[in-house]
Structures are given as C-alpha cells and as structure tokens.
XYZ file of C-alpha atoms in Angstrom:
360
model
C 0.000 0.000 0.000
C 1.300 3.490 -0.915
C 2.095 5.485 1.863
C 0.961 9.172 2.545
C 4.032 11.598 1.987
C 4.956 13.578 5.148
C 3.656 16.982 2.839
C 0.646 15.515 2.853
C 0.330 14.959 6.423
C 1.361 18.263 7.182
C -0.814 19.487 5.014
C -4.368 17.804 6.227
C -2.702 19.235 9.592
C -3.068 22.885 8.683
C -6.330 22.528 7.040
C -5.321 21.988 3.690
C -7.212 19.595 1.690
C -5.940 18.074 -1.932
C -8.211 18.289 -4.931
C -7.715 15.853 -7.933
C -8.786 17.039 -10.965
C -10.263 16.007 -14.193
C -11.292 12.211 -12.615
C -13.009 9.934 -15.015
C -14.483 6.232 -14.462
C -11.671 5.027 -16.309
C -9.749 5.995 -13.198
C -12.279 4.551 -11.175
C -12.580 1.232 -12.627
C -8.276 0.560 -12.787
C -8.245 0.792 -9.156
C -6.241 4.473 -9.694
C -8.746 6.028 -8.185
C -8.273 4.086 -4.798
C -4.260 4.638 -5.001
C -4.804 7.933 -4.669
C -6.988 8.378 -1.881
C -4.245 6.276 -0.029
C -1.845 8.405 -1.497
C -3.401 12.134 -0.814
C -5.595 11.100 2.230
C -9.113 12.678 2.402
C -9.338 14.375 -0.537
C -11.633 16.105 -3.081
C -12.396 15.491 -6.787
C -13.277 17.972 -9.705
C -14.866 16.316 -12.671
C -14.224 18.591 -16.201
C -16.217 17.826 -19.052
C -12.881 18.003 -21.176
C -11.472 15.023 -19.273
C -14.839 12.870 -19.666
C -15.083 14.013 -23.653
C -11.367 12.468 -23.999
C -12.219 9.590 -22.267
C -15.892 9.032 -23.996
C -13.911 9.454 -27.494
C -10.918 6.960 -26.922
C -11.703 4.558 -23.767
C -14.414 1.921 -23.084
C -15.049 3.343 -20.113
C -18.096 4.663 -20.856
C -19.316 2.302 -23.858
C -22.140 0.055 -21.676
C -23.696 3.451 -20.050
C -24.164 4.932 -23.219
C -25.049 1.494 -25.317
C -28.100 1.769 -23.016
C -28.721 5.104 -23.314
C -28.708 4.795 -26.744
C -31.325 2.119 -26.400
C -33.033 4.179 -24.754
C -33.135 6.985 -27.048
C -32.527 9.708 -24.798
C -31.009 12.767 -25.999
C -27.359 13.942 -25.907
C -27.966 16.334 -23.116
C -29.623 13.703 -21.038
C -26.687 11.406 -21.962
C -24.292 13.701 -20.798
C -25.910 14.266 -17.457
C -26.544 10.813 -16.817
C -22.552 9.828 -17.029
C -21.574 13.033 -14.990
C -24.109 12.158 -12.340
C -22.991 8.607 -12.050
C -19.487 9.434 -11.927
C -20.345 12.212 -9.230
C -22.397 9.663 -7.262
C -19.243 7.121 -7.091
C -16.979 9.581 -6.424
C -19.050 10.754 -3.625
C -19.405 7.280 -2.258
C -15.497 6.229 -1.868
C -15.241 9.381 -0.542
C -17.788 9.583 1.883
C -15.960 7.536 4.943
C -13.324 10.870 4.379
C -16.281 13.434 4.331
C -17.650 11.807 7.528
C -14.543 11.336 9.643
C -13.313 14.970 8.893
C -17.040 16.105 9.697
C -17.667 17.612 6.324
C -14.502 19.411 6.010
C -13.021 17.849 3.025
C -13.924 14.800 0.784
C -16.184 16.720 -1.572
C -16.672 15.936 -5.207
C -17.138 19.070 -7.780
C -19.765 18.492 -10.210
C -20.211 21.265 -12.804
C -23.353 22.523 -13.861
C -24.116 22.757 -17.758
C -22.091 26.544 -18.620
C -25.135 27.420 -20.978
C -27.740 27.094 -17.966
C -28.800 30.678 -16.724
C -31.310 32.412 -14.683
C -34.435 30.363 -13.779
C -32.923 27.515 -16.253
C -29.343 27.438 -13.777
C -31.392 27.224 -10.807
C -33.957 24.290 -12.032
C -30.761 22.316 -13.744
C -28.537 22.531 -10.170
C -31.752 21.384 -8.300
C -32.180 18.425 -10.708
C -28.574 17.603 -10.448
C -28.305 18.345 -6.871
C -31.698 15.748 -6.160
C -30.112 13.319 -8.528
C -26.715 12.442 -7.061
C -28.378 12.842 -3.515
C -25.201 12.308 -1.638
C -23.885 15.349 1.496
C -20.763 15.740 -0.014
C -21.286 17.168 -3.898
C -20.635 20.158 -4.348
C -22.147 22.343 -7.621
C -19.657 23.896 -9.662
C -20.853 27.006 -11.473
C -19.915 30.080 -13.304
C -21.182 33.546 -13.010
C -20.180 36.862 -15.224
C -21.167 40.223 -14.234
C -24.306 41.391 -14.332
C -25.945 38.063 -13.993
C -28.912 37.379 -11.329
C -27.916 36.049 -7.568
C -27.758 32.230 -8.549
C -25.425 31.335 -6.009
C -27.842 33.186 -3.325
C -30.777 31.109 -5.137
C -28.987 27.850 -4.886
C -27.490 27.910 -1.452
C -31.481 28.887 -0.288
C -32.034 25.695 -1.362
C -29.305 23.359 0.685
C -27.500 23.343 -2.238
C -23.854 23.285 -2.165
C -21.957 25.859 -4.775
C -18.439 25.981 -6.276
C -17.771 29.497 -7.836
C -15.178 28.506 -10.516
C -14.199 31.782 -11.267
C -12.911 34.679 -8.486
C -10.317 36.801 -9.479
C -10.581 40.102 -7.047
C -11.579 41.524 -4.045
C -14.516 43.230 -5.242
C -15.816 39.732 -6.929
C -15.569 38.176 -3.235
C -17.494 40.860 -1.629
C -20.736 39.875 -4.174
C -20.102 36.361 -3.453
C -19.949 37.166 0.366
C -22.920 38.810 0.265
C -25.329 36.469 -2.030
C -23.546 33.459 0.217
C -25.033 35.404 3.372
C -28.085 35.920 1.768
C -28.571 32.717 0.672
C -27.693 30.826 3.572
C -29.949 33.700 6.075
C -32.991 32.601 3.315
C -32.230 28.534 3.887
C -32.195 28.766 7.848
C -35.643 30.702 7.656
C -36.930 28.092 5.238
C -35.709 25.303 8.256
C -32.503 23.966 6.244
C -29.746 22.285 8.038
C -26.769 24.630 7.474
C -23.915 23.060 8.609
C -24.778 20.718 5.343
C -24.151 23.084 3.193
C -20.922 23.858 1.530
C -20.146 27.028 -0.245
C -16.676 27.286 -2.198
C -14.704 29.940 -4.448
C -11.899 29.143 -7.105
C -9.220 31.070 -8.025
C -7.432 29.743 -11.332
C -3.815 31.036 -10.637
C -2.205 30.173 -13.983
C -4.902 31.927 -15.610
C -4.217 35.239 -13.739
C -1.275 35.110 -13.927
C -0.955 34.829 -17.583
C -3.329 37.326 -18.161
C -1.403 40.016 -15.776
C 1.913 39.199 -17.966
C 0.546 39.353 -21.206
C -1.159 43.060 -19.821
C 2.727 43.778 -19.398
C 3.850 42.270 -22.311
C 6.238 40.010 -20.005
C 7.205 36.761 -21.587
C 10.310 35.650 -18.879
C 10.007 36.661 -15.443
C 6.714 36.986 -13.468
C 6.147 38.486 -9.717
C 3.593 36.456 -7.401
C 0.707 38.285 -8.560
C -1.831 35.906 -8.138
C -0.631 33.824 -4.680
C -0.978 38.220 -3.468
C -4.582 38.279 -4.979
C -5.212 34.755 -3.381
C -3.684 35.968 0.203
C -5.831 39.298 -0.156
C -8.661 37.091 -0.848
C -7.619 35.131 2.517
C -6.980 38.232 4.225
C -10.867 39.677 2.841
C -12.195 36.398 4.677
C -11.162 36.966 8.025
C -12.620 40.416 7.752
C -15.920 39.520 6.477
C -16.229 36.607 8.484
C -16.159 39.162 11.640
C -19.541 40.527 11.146
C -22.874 40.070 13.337
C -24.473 38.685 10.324
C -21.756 35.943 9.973
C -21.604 35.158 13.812
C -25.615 34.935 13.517
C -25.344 32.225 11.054
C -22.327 30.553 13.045
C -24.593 29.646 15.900
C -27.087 28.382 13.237
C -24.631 25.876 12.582
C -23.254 27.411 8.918
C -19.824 26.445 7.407
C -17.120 28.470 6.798
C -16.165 29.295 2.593
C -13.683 27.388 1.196
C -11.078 28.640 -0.839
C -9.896 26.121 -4.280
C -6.603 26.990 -5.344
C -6.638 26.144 -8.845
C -3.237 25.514 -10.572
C -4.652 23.961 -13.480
C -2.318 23.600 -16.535
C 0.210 25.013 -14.364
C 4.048 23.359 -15.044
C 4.581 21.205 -12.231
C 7.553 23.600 -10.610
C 4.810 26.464 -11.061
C 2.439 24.521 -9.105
C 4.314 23.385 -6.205
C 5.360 27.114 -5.692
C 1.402 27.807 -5.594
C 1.025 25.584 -3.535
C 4.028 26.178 -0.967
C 3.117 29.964 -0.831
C -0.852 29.170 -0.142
C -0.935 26.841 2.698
C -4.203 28.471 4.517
C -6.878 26.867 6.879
C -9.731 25.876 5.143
C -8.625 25.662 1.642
C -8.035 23.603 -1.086
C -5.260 23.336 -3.596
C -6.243 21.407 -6.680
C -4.425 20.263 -9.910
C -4.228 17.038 -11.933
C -3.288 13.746 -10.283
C 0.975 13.916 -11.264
C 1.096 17.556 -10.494
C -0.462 16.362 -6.641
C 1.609 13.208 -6.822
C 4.768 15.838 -7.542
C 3.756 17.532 -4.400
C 4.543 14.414 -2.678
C 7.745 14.920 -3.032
C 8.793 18.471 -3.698
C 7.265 21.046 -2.038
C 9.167 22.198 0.930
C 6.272 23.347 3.424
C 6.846 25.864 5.889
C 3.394 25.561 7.734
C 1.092 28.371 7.751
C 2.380 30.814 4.520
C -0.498 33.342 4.065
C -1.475 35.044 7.608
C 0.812 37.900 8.092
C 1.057 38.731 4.205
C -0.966 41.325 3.766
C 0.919 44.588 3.544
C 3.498 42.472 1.123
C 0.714 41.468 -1.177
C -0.570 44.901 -1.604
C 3.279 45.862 -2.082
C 3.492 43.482 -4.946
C -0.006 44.514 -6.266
C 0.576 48.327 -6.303
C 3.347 48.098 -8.985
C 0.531 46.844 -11.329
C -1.593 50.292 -10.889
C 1.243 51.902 -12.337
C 1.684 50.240 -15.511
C -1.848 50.708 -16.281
C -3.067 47.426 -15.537
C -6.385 47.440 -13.598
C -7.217 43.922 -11.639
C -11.077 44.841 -11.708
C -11.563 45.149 -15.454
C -9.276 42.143 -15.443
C -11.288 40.160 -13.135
C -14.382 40.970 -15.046
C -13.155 40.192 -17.954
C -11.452 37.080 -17.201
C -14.795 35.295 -15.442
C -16.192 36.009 -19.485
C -13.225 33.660 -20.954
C -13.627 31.102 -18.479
C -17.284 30.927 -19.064
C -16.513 30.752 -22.916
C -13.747 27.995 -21.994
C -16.679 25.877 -20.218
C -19.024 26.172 -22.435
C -16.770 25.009 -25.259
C -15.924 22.122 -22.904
C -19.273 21.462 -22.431
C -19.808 21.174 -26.628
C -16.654 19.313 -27.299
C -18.739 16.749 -23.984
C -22.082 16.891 -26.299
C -20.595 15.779 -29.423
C -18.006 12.984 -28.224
C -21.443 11.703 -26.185
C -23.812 12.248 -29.672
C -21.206 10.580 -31.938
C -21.151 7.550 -29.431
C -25.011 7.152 -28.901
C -25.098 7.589 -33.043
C -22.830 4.019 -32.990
C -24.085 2.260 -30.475
C-alpha cells in the first residue's frame, strides 16, 4: 500500500485539503482512483467535461452506459448528465468515509453545472442535479459573469452546495460574500440544516497570472501576482467573516467558505510554488493527479504561509496600478473567458457523447 508523503500529512494538519482534478471512471474502474486516496488522504475530486469528452472518445469506459442510453433513445444532453451524475455519485461514495470522519470538512466531489444554464434555467438544472446524485458531499460547480442574477444566493437557499469557478478580485468576493449570506440567512428561515451546506470559491492562478503578464507584455520573469490576490482574498475572509451577520449564522450551525486553489495547466515547478506559498486553513489546492503526486515529493512546506502577508501582497499589487493594468476590469473580464472555456468544454462533452449514442 502506498504510503501518505509527510507533505501531505502536514498538510491535512493545517487545514489543507488536496483536490484531484479532471477524474473519469476510467480511473475509477483501474483501481487508480483508490491509489490515490491512499496516497493524498481525504481528498476532493473535480470532474471537467474536457477530461470525460477524452475519455468518452478513446476509452471503453463509458461504452455500456451509453449502449443503453442509446437504447433508450434519450437525448445527448440527457446522456451527458446521466454519465456526470454517475461518476459524481461514485466519487461521492469512496469518498464519503473521508467526508464523515473529517465532519464535512473535506472529501467533496465538484460536479459542474451545464455553462449554458442561466437564470431560472441554472437554478432548475442545479436542483435536478443536486436531487439526482443525492449524496452530502457534492458540491455544484458554477460560473457567473457580471451582471448576472444572484444564482449562487438562489442555490445555497435551497441546501445546495456551490463551487464558484471563477474569483479573481476583491470586489468579486465581496458579491459572493454577500449572495452566500443571503442565501444561507434565506435557507435557515426556510428550516434547512446549514452546517450541510458547503459554499466554495476558485481562483485559477495560472490563468491570472498569464493574463497580468501578457497586460505587461512580459514573456520571462513573473512576480507572485496571483498567490498576493489569493492571500488578499484570505486576508478579505477573516474580515468579512467578523460581522454580526456571519456570527448569527455561526450559531445556526453554517460552514465556513472554502477557498480552491486552482493551478490547473500550471508546469509542475509552477504549481508546487502555488502551492508552498498558499498553505491556509480551510482551503483547497487542486491540480491534476501527477502535479499532486509531484507535491509528494517536492514542495518544501513551511506551515502556515499566508497570515501575516498582507501589507506584502498589496506591495506586490501596487506596482501593477502603475503600468496601467487594472485587476477589476481584469477580473471581469477574465470570469467572461472562463465561461466561454466551459461552455466550449461542455460542446466538445455533447458531441463525443452524440457521436457515441449515433454508434451504439
């Protein structure tokens, strides 16, 4: 049995949980799945309809679920629901001993929620999939743009658990804040169990990253922009979190927000140093199974790396004011192309599943 690296120990020891990315039942049915568990400890999952499409297109993973479907004769977007939601539902169930034994604190599974859903449409499809997989620890992964209605607010009224796959700035975390507030004030006077309920926020650190170099036309060395914006974030917590409204809904039994440190497509170097520089409580760092396995190995923890960062952050922040590069239209503008990216996930998904159910 693979042994559990002494990173990862220290890790689950200052509240850090691992998220592996991009799971499919391939990975399930080789036993890989199991190894690593064992390997990361209690740890989350993120399903990404760009992972499933690859597997749907060259694996057999997949081929009895759909042959049925096809029998069937449901439609694509039925297809495609039905193979997330059973993947979601045995994710959830190997990792359910870890959800219970950390009392809901890790162990979640990410499902996302079809990118072309919105208003009335986003709430109905989340409720459907949140019904479906019926299990405490999934978690709805969504995406909202600016100017959009309060869907998180409307989904966490519910007892529904949300994953906000796209934060990039302090001023995006104060909505959040808010609608999460709201939402979870409107579910304890409907008679919902709070401390059930997870809410969670992403931060795709590549992605910002990138974007702030290419603002500066950089193409060798980068500062530490976004592990600064994710420490602000951090930082922005603690305040919030310090509020009557917040300490009402403590005694009510609510959850703290999670943080997901997303490092996807990061190099594996660039994602250890993510990862090293944002050990917080109640967070999760998440990237693809070797970039996690790498962290095994090579990341040289030092405990506790965000609290006490704040003026430095803002330090390495301010520099970015001056060369015209404004983190608010950035954030805005940034939560648009990861919407486009998902929903052209969520195509490339259809039409592997619709060129399958055509064959079978």
């Amino acid at each position: 049995m693979t042994e559990r690296s002494r990173q990862t120990v220290e890790l689950a020891a200052e509240g850090v949980c691992l998220c592996v990315e991009g799971t499919t039942r391939e990975l399930q049915r080789t036993g890989r799945f199991a190894e690593l568990l064992r390997e990361l400890g209690a740890c989350a999952v993120a399903a990404q309809p760009a992972a499933v499409a690859e597997a749907v297109r060259n694996g057999d993973a997949y081929q009895a679920h759909l042959s049925d479907l096809a029998s069937r004769r449901v439609s694509t977007g039925e297809a495609v629901h039905s193979l997330l939601y059973e993947d979601a539902r045995a994710a959830c169930d190997k990792l359910l001993p870890h959800y219970r034994k950390s009392a809901g604190l890790c162990a979640c599974v990410f499902v996302p929620l079809d990118p072309y859903a919105d208003g009335r449409r986003a709430v109905a499809e989340a409720s459907a999939l949140w019904w479906t997989v019926d299990r405490p620890n999934a978690v709805v992964s969504v995406h909202v743009a600016h100017g959009e209605g309060p869907l998180v607010g409307d989904l966490l009224a519910r007892g529904i658990s949300v994953d906000v796959r796209s934060l990039f700035t302090l001023e995006q975390f104060d909505r959040l804040f808010e609608e999460f507030l709201s939402g979870l004030e409107r579910a304890r006077d409907a008679g919902c169990e709070l401390s059930g309920i997870h809410f969670a926020a992403s931060v795709p650190l590549r992605l910002l990253d990138e974007s702030i170099a290419a603002r500066l036309g950089l193409t060798a060395r980068r500062e530490d922009w976004a592990v600064a914006v994710a420490r602000l974030l951090h930082h922005r917590r603690e305040q919030l979190m310090d509020g009557a409204r917040w300490r009402s809904l403590v005694r009510a039994g609510v959850r703290p927000p999670h943080f997901v440190w997303s490092s996807h497509s990061a190099p594996v170097t660039e994602a250890v140093h993510y990862l090293e520089e944002l050990v917080a409580w109640n967070s999760v760092f998440s990237a693809g199974p070797g970039t996690l396995r790498a962290v095994r190995s090579r990341a040289e923890l030092r405990g506790d790396s965000v609290s006490g960062t704040e003026t430095c952050s803002r330090q390495v922040l301010s520099t970015l004011h001056h060369h015209g590069v404004d983190l608010y239209d950035l954030g805005l503008e940034l939560q648009q192309t990861q919407l486009k990216a998902a929903r052209a996930e969520w195509t490339e998904l259809c039409e592997a599943v619709e060129a399958l159910l055509r064959r079978a």
